[in-house]
XYZ file of C-alpha atoms in Angstrom:
430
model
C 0.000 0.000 0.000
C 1.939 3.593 -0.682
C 0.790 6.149 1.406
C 0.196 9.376 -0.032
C 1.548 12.949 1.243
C -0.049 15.670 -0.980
C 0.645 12.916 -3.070
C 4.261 13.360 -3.130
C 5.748 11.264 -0.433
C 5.203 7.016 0.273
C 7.045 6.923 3.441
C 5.395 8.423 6.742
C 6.489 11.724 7.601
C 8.281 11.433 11.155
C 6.707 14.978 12.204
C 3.329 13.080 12.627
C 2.713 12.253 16.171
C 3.022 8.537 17.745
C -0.434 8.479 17.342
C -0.580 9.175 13.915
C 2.554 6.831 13.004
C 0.964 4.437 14.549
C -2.428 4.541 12.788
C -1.255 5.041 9.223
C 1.313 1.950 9.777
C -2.088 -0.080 10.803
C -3.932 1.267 7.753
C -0.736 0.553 5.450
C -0.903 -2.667 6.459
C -4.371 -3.188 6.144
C -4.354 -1.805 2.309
C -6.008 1.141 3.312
C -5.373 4.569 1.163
C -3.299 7.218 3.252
C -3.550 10.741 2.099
C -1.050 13.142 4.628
C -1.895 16.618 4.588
C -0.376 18.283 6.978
C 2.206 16.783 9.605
C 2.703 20.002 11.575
C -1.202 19.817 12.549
C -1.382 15.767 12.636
C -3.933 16.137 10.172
C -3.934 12.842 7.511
C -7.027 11.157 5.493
C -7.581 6.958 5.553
C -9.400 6.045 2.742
C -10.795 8.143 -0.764
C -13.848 9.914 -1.228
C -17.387 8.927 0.458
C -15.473 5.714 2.010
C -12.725 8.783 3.399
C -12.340 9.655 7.092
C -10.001 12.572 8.371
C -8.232 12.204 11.353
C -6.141 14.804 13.590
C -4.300 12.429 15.256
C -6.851 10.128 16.988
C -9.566 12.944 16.413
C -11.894 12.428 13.920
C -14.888 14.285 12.075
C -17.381 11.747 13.543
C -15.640 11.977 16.994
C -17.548 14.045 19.842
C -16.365 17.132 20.617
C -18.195 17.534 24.449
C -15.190 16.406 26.299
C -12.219 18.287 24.955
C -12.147 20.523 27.340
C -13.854 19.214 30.152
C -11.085 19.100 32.783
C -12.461 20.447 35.520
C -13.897 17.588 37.952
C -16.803 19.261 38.883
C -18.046 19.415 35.483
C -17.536 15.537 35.247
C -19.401 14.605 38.452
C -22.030 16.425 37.393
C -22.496 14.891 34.342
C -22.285 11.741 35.956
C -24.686 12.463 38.594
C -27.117 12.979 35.181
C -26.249 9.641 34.657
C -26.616 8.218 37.870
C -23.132 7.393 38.684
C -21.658 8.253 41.827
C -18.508 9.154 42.750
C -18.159 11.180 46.038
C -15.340 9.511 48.217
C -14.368 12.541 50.605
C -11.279 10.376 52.015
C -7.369 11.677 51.124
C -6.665 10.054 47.213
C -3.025 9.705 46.067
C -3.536 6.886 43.506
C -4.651 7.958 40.250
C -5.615 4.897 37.386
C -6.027 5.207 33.690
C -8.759 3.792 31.530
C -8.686 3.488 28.013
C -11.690 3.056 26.355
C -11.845 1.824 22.342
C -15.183 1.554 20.726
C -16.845 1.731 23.967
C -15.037 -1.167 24.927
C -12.899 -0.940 28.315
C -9.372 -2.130 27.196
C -6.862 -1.111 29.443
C -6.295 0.268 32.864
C -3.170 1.675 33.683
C -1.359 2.874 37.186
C 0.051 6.077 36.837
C 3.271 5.762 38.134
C 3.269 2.675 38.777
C 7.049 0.953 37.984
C 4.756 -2.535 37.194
C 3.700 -1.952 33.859
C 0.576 -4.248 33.931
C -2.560 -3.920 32.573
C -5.573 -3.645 35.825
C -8.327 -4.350 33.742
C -9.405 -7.868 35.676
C -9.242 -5.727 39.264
C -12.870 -3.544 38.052
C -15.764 -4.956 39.578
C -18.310 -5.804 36.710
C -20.039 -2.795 37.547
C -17.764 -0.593 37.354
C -16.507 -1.765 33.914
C -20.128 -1.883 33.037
C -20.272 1.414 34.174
C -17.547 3.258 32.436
C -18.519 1.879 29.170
C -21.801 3.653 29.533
C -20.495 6.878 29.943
C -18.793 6.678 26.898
C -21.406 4.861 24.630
C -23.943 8.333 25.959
C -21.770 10.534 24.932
C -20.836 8.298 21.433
C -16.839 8.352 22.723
C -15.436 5.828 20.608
C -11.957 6.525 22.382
C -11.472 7.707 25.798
C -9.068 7.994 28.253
C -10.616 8.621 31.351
C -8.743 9.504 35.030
C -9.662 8.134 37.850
C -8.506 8.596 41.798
C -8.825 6.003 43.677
C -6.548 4.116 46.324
C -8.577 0.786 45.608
C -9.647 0.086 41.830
C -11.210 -3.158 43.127
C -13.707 -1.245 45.114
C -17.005 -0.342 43.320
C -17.489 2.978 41.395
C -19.148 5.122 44.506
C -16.512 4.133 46.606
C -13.661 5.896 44.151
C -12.783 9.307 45.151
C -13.285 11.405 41.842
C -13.130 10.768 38.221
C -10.999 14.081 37.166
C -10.628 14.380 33.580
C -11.684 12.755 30.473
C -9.569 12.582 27.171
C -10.603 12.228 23.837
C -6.854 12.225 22.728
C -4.780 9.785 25.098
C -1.125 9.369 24.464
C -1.231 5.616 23.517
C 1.850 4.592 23.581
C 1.671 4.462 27.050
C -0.243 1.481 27.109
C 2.453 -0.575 24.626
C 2.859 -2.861 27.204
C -0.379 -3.468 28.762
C -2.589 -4.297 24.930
C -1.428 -4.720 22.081
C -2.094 -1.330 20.775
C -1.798 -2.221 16.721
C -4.636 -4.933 17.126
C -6.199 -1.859 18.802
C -5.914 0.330 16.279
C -7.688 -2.092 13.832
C -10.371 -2.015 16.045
C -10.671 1.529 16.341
C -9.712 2.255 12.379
C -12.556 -0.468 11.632
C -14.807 1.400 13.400
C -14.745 4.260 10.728
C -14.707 1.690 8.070
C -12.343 3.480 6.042
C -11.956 2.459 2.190
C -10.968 2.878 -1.164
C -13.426 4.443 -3.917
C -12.769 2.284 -7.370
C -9.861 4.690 -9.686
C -9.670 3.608 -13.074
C -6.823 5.434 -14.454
C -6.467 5.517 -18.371
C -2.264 6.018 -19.718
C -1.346 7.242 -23.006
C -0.852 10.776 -24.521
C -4.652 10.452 -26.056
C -6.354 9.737 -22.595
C -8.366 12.613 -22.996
C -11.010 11.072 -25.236
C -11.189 7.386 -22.898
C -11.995 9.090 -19.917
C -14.568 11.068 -21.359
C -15.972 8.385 -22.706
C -16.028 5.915 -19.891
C -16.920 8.809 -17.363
C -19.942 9.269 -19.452
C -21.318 5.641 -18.858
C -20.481 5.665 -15.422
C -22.479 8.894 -14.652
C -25.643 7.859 -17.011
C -25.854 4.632 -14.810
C -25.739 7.071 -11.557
C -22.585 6.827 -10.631
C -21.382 10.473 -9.161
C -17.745 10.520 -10.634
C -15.264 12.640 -10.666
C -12.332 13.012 -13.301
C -8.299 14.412 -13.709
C -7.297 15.115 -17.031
C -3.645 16.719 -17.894
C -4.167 18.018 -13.880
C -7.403 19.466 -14.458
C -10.100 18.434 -12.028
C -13.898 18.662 -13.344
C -16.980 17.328 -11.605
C -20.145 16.863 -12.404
C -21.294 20.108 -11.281
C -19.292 21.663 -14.408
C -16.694 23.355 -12.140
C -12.778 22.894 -12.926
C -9.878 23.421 -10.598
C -6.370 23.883 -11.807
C -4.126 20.928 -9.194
C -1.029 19.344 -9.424
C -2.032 16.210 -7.552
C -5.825 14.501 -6.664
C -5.993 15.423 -3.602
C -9.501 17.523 -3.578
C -11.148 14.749 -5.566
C -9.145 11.940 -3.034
C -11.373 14.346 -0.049
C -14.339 14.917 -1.831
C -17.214 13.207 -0.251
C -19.535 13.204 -2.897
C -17.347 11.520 -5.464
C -17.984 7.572 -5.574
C -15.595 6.954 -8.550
C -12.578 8.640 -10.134
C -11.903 8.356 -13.921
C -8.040 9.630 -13.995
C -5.945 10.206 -17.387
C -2.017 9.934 -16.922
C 0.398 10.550 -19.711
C 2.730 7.908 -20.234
C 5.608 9.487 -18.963
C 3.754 9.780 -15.846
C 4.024 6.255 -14.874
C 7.283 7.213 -13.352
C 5.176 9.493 -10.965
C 5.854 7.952 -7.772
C 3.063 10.141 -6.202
C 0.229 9.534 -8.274
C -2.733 6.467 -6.949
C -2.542 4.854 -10.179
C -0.943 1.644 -9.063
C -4.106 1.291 -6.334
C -6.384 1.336 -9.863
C -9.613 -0.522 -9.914
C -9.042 -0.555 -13.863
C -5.690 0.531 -15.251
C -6.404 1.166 -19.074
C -3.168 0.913 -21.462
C -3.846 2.866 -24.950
C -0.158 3.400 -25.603
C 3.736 2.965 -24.162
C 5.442 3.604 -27.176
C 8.796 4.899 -25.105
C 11.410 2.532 -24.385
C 11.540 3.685 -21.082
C 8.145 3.784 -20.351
C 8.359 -0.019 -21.416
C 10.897 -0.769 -19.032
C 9.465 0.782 -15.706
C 5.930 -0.490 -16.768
C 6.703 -3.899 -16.964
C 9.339 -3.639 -13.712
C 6.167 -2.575 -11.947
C 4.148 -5.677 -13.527
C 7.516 -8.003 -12.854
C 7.678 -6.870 -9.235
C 3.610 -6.608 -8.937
C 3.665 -3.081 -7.182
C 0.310 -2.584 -9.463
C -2.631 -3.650 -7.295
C -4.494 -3.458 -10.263
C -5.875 -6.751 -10.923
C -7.393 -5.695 -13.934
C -5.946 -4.044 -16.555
C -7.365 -3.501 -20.316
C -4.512 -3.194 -22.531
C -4.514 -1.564 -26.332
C -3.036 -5.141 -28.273
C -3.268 -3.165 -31.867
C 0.059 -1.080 -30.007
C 2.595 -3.470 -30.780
C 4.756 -2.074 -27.973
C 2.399 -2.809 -25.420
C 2.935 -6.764 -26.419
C 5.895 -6.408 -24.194
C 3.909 -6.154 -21.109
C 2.028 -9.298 -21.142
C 4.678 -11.290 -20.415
C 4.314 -9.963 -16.303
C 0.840 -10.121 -16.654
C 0.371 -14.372 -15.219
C -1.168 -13.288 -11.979
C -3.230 -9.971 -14.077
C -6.907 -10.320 -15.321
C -6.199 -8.648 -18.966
C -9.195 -7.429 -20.738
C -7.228 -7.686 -24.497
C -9.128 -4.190 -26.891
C -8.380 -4.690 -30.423
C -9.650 -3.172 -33.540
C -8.606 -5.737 -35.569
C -10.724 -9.277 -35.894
C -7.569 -10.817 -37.311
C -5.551 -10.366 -34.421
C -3.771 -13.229 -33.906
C -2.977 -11.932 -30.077
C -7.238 -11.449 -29.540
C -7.903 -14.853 -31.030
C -5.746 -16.617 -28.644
C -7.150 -14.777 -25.875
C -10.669 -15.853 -27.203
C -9.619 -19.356 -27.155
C -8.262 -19.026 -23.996
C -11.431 -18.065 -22.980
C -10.217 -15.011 -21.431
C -11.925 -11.559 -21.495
C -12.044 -9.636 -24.846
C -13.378 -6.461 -26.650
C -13.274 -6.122 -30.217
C -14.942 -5.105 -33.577
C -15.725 -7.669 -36.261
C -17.285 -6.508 -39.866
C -20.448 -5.595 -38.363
C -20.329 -4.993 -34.391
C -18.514 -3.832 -31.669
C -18.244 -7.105 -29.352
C -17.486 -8.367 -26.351
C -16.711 -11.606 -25.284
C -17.210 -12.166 -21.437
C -15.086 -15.509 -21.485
C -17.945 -17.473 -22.470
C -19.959 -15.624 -25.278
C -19.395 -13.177 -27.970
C -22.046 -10.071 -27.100
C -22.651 -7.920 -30.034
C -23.142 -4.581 -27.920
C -23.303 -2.100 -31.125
C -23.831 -2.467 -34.756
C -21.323 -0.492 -36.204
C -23.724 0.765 -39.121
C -25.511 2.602 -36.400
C -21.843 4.899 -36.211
C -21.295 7.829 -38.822
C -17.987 6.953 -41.059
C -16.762 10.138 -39.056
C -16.932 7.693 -35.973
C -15.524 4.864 -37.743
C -12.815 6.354 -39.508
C -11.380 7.637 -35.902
C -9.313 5.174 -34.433
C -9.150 7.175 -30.914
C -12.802 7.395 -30.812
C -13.403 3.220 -31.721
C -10.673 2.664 -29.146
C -12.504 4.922 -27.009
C -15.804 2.676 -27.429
C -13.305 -0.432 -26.727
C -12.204 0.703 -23.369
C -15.599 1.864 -22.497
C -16.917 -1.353 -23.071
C -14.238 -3.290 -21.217
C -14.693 -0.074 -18.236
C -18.885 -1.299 -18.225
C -18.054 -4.502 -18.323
C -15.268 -4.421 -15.496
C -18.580 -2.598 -13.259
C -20.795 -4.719 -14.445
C -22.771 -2.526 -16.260
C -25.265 -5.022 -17.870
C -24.652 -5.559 -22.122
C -27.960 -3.959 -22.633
C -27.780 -1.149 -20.408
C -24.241 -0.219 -22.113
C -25.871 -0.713 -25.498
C -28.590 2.243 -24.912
C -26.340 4.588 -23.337
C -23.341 3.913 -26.331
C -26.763 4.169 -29.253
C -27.064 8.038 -27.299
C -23.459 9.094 -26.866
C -21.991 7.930 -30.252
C -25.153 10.368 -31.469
C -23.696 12.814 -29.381
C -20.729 12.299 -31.052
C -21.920 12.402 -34.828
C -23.551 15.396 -34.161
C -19.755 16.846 -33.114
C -18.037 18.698 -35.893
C -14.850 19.004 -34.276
C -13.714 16.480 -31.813
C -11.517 18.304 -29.818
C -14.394 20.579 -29.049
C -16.363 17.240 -27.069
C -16.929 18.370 -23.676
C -15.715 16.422 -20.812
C -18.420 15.542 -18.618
């Protein structure tokens, strides 16, 4: 998983606090999406668009704000006392205990200062567990370190002397060796479900047209996407933003899919989310170099992308599919004849072609007509971007699941769309 700092950076920036360190390494290792924003203010993202959660530190935007400043004790009993919990031991106190609280789940009770580093969670009465957990799951604390004074923490809650502060943002590594506090971050990183959004990113210098094209069947199914072209960002509001890197769409909570087009050369880009890709699409890689480093990423298998569709009428791009064993390849080809495509076909592998009269795809089981092409203009036919365009659009509907017919109706509209274009360049992106 690469971790992303403004997109720039895949190793974790050391000016994040143990807290933070300690959450991204959990999400890392739990293929979550890291997006670090700014270290000086602990402020990082797990996860991409509606699936995203921001954190500062162990704060985040779903976490309640009613205790961060409640340090005053008074304050506390009282809003215990609303809860029925007493706590009004007049006797001398000197001990003061711990108790960290994850998902509304008492973990750990520390000591404080205390040379035995053990955890006292077994010496709470059941009540007083029971008890402690309620506070928190009233006032929806999903983490909580609350302080308690006590000289026996076997005794039942009433018979503490005060609870005196409660903390929304413990210092956990202070409890490294009572739990185990990675497993504990799971729990707590689980608990905001953090994910990826699908990416499909298209490479080669004519990108432009694909992701038009395959953003336009994702939105007429519903989908509310969000594209990059040549660092451009559009939504489907209309509005563009100039940006060097994704990271508004990466935060945007409205986006549920991001269609991003990547020059070639870009590949080498160690800051851009292609390699996390739903779909990676392949038009071109005519560059030697861009050969190399391509198939060194397929060799190595630093692409998550399990699927990639992959231009076969670019003989260059032949070179890649010798890394692609553990790869599902979606083969696009313009040309029937293919002698790549047909084994593919045989193989009973995924495929997306034209023959004399359709545009076809065959699922690994059945050749689908999806579009006659006598319903295109010879304007449409005679442009090998745009046909490759319909290819990858296919194989992008298909990948989504996008049922043959449904993908049918919507390519009938938007190739009229297209016809009705006099200058292609001048085909708005969605």
């Amino acid at each position: 998983m690469k971790e992303v700092k403004g997109l720039k950076n895949n190793n974790i920036d050391y000016s994040f606090s143990n807290n933070a360190k300690l959450l991204m390494k959990v999400a890392r290792e739990n293929q979550i999406p890291i997006l670090k924003l700014d270290p000086e203010h602990d402020l990082f993202q797990l996860g991409y668009g509606r699936y995203s959660v921001l954190f500062k530190g162990l704060v985040t935007e779903k976490s309640s704000g009613v205790f961060s400043s409640l340090k005053r004790p008074a304050i506390i009993n009282s809003l215990l006392d609303s809860l029925e919990i007493k706590v009004d031991n007049p006797l001398k106190v000197e001990k003061n205990y711990k108790l960290l609280v994850v998902n509304q789940q008492l973990k750990a009770v520390l000591e404080v200062g205390s040379s035995r580093k053990v955890n006292r969670l077994s010496q709470l009465t059941k009540e007083s567990k029971e008890l402690i957990e309620k506070l928190t799951q009233i006032y929806n604390l999903n983490l909580a370190e609350i302080s308690v004074w006590t000289d026996d923490i076997t005794m039942p809650v009433e018979n503490w002397g005060e609870i005196s502060d409660i903390e929304i943002t413990p210092d956990l590594s202070q409890y490294r060796k009572l739990i185990d506090l990675e497993k504990m971050s799971r729990e707590l990183i689980d608990y905001y479900a953090p994910a990826r959004i699908p990416i499909i990113t298209v490479v080669g210098n004519n990108h432009e047209v694909i992701v038009s094209l395959v953003d336009s069947i994702l939105q007429k199914v519903g989908l509310k996407t969000g594209i990059a072209v040549n660092n451009v960002i559009h939504n489907q509001e209309g509005i563009s933003q100039r940006s060097y890197n994704l990271s508004l769409l990466l935060q945007n909570k409205e986006v549920e899919i991001i269609v991003h087009g990547i020059m070639q050369q870009d590949l080498t880009e160690q800051d851009l989310p292609y390699r996390e890709s739903e779909l990676l699409i392949i038009t071109e890689l005519s560059s030697e170099q861009d050969l190399t480093f391509a198939n060194s990423l397929l060799k190595l298998n630093e692409l998550n992308s399990n699927l990639i569709a992959i231009n076969i009428d670019q003989r260059s791009n032949l070179k890649l599919l010798n890394h692609c064993e553990e790869k599902e390849i979606i083969y696009c080809s313009l040309n029937p004849e293919n002698l790549v495509l047909k084994h593919q076909i045989k193989s009973h592998q995924p495929a997306v072609f034209t023959t004399e009269n359709n545009l076809v795809i065959f699922d690994g089981v059945d050749q689908l007509p999806v579009i006659a092409l006598e319903r295109l203009t010879p304007m449409i036919k005679k442009d090998s971007e745009l046909m490759l365009g319909l290819l990858f659009t296919v194989a992008a509907a298909f990948v989504f699941e996008i049922p043959v017919f449904v993908t049918r109706s919507i390519l009938e509209n938007l190739t009229t769309v297209l016809s009705e274009e006099s200058n292609r360049s001048n085909m708005p992106i969605n």
